[in-house]
Amino acid sequence: MTARIELTDAAPHQTMTLEFPSDGVTLTGRVRVPGDKSISHRALMLGAIASGETRIQGLLLGEDPRSTAACFQAMGVTLSPLEDEWVRVQGVGLGNLQEPADVLNAGNSGTTLRLMLGILASHPDRYFAVTGDGSLRSRPMDRVIKPLTQMGAEIWGRQGNRLAPLAVRGQALQPIHYHSPVASAQIKSCILLAGLMTDGATTVTEPSLSRDHSERMLRAFGADIVVDADTCSATVRGPATLTGQTVVVPGDISSAAFWLVAGAITPGSDLVVENVGINPTRTGILDALRMMEADITLENPREVTGEPVADLRVRHSRLRAVSLSGDLIPRMIDEVPILAVAAIFAEGTTTIADAAELRVKECDRIAVMASQLASLGARIEELSDGLTIHGGTPLSGSIVDSYTDHRVAMSLAIAALRTKGPVQIQRAEAAAVSYPSFSATLARLCGLG
Ligand code: S3P
C-alpha cells in the first residue's frame, strides 16, 4: 500500500483522508511554519492604532489574522495587500478609529474579538456592533466585558452580556487594577489595550503568566508598560502614545508543535522546524515533550524584533508518559490537543490537569479530543479539567471530525501517521484558520511530492 493524503471538497466543507503503509511513515527534511498567530494579530492591531506606518514581515496569512485586518480596515485603517512580503499598516493614531458602517466580524478568532473590544470600548461616543462565527458566538465574552465594565465601558451582549453579537458604546474609561481569575493573554491584553486611553495606571494580575506578546509589542511601540514577573502583573500608563514600528513575525510554535510530535512519534524521522518563536511564555510544549524524553534540540537561537527565535530539530525517540498541570498549562494551552496525540504513543499513563480553559476554546477541546481519539482506538478519558491517556494502544482507521477547530483537525492528521487503515477527517478546512498549507506540507514531509 502506498501512502496517501487526499482532500475532498464538498463546499463549504472538506474531508482529509490519510492512509499510510503499515510499516509506517518517516518524516524528514526542513520546514518553515507560518507566522505566529498571536503576534500577527497584535502587529495588525497596534499598527492600526499607532501613529504612522507599521511594516510587518512574516504575517500569518490564516483566516484569523485576515479577520483582524478586515475589522480594522472597516474602521478606516489602510493596509497594503496581506500577501505582500512587507505588509504596511497606515495607523490612524490612538482614539481615531472611525465608526464602522456595518457589523464587525471576528470570524473564528477569539483574539480578534477580545483584544479589539478593549480598543473599541475606549473610543468615546462611537458605536460598534461585533459578531463572529458559530463557534465564537458560543464562547464566553463576559470574561472581558466584566472588567471593561468596571472601567466604565458600555457593552451589551446576548444571554446576560455573556455572548456575541455585542454592541459597544465607546466611553472615556477609568484605569483599574484587575485580578484575573484565569491566566489568559486575551483578558490581559484586552484590559491593557483599554488602559492605553485612560488617565493613569491600569494593572492586570493573573494567577500564572500567560503569553506576553502584547507587553513586548506595546513597549516596542512606545507605551509606558512595566511587567512584574514575580506577581504575574503588567501595568500600562495612559494616556499612551504609540508610534508605528517594524515587526518581523517569527514562526508559530503552536504550528511547529504538530511537526515536533509528528517527528517524535514516527520511527526514523528527523526534522528541522525553522525560525520558531521560543518566547518562554509559549514553550511549555517543549518542556512537556522533553519530560516525555522526546529528542528535541534548539539550533541557532537568536532574537527577532524583541522575540526569541530558534530552529528546532526533532528526531524519533521512545516517549514516556508524564503528568502535566499547574503553571505549565497556560504556557502550552493551545498544544494540549497535539500533546494528547503524543501521549497515545508514550509508555504509561499521561495525565493533563488544570486545563479546564480548553473547554472554552474554538470547541470543547477536552470532550472533542477524547471522543475523536477514542474513535481511532485510543484509551483516553475525559477529566473535568483535562485528560487521562493510556499509551501503547494501536490506532485503527475511522471517520473523525474537527468540530470546525483548526488544532483538532491538525492533531487528528498527525495521529493518522501512526494509524492502521484510512483516517477520514471531516470539516478539515478548519486548519486554514492558523495553517493554510498544512496538508500540503504534511504530504511533502512524508515524501508524497
Ligand atoms: C491567545 C491567547 C490564548 C490562546 C489563543 C491565542 C492570544 O487564549 O488560546 O489561541 O493571542 O492572546 P486565552 O488568552 O483565552 O487563554
PDB file of C-alpha atoms and ligand atoms in Angstrom, residues 36-39 41-42 64 110-112 114-115 139 143 182-189 206 210-211 213-214 254 282 330 333-335 357-358 360-362 365 406-407, ligand 1:
ATOM      1  CA  ASP A  36       2.822  33.354  14.849  1.00  0.00           C
ATOM      2  CA  LYS A  37      -0.927  33.931  15.105  1.00  0.00           C
ATOM      3  CA  SER A  38      -0.829  35.863  18.384  1.00  0.00           C
ATOM      4  CA  ILE A  39       1.953  38.169  17.190  1.00  0.00           C
ATOM      5  CA  HIS A  41      -2.965  39.882  15.453  1.00  0.00           C
ATOM      6  CA  ARG A  42      -1.072  42.237  17.728  1.00  0.00           C
ATOM      7  CA  ASP A  64      -7.850  34.608  11.900  1.00  0.00           C
ATOM      8  CA  GLY A 110     -11.298  34.911  19.974  1.00  0.00           C
ATOM      9  CA  THR A 111      -8.136  37.032  19.969  1.00  0.00           C
ATOM     10  CA  THR A 112      -9.626  39.425  17.398  1.00  0.00           C
ATOM     11  CA  ARG A 114     -11.499  40.088  22.837  1.00  0.00           C
ATOM     12  CA  LEU A 115      -8.491  42.325  22.137  1.00  0.00           C
ATOM     13  CA  ARG A 139     -17.544  31.470  23.660  1.00  0.00           C
ATOM     14  CA  ARG A 143     -14.523  37.456  30.987  1.00  0.00           C
ATOM     15  CA  VAL A 182      -7.706  32.847  34.854  1.00  0.00           C
ATOM     16  CA  ALA A 183      -4.300  33.074  33.206  1.00  0.00           C
ATOM     17  CA  SER A 184      -5.427  34.422  29.848  1.00  0.00           C
ATOM     18  CA  ALA A 185      -3.472  36.599  27.461  1.00  0.00           C
ATOM     19  CA  GLN A 186      -6.703  37.629  25.777  1.00  0.00           C
ATOM     20  CA  ILE A 187      -8.144  39.030  29.003  1.00  0.00           C
ATOM     21  CA  LYS A 188      -4.845  40.649  29.985  1.00  0.00           C
ATOM     22  CA  SER A 189      -4.308  42.190  26.550  1.00  0.00           C
ATOM     23  CA  GLU A 206      -3.093  36.875  36.651  1.00  0.00           C
ATOM     24  CA  SER A 210       0.166  33.820  30.106  1.00  0.00           C
ATOM     25  CA  ARG A 211       1.826  34.766  26.812  1.00  0.00           C
ATOM     26  CA  HIS A 213       3.451  39.274  23.314  1.00  0.00           C
ATOM     27  CA  SER A 214       1.226  42.304  23.993  1.00  0.00           C
ATOM     28  CA  SER A 254       1.790  26.260  18.112  1.00  0.00           C
ATOM     29  CA  ARG A 282       4.929  29.740  24.917  1.00  0.00           C
ATOM     30  CA  PRO A 330      -1.036  28.237  30.270  1.00  0.00           C
ATOM     31  CA  ILE A 333      -2.602  25.834  26.308  1.00  0.00           C
ATOM     32  CA  ASP A 334      -3.006  25.555  22.525  1.00  0.00           C
ATOM     33  CA  GLU A 335      -0.756  22.490  22.314  1.00  0.00           C
ATOM     34  CA  GLU A 357      -9.812  26.506  29.810  1.00  0.00           C
ATOM     35  CA  LEU A 358      -9.722  24.015  26.933  1.00  0.00           C
ATOM     36  CA  VAL A 360     -13.989  27.248  26.042  1.00  0.00           C
ATOM     37  CA  LYS A 361     -11.622  27.255  23.084  1.00  0.00           C
ATOM     38  CA  GLU A 362     -12.717  27.015  19.414  1.00  0.00           C
ATOM     39  CA  ARG A 365     -11.141  20.519  23.223  1.00  0.00           C
ATOM     40  CA  HIS A 406      -8.155  24.038  13.443  1.00  0.00           C
ATOM     41  CA  ARG A 407      -5.998  22.450  16.134  1.00  0.00           C
TER      42      ARG A 407
HETATM   43  C1  S3P B   1      -4.177  33.891  22.572  1.00  0.00           C
HETATM   44  C2  S3P B   1      -4.349  33.507  23.872  1.00  0.00           C
HETATM   45  C3  S3P B   1      -4.839  32.191  24.266  1.00  0.00           C
HETATM   46  C4  S3P B   1      -4.765  31.185  23.128  1.00  0.00           C
HETATM   47  C5  S3P B   1      -5.243  31.755  21.838  1.00  0.00           C
HETATM   48  C6  S3P B   1      -4.431  32.983  21.453  1.00  0.00           C
HETATM   49  C7  S3P B   1      -3.690  35.260  22.288  1.00  0.00           C
HETATM   50  O1  S3P B   1      -6.181  32.317  24.689  1.00  0.00           O
HETATM   51  O2  S3P B   1      -5.514  30.039  23.438  1.00  0.00           O
HETATM   52  O3  S3P B   1      -5.131  30.806  20.790  1.00  0.00           O
HETATM   53  O4  S3P B   1      -3.277  35.522  21.143  1.00  0.00           O
HETATM   54  O5  S3P B   1      -3.722  36.089  23.198  1.00  0.00           O
HETATM   55  P1  S3P B   1      -6.565  32.737  26.202  1.00  0.00           P
HETATM   56  O6  S3P B   1      -5.951  34.040  26.445  1.00  0.00           O
HETATM   57  O7  S3P B   1      -8.052  32.807  26.214  1.00  0.00           O
HETATM   58  O8  S3P B   1      -6.021  31.631  27.044  1.00  0.00           O
END
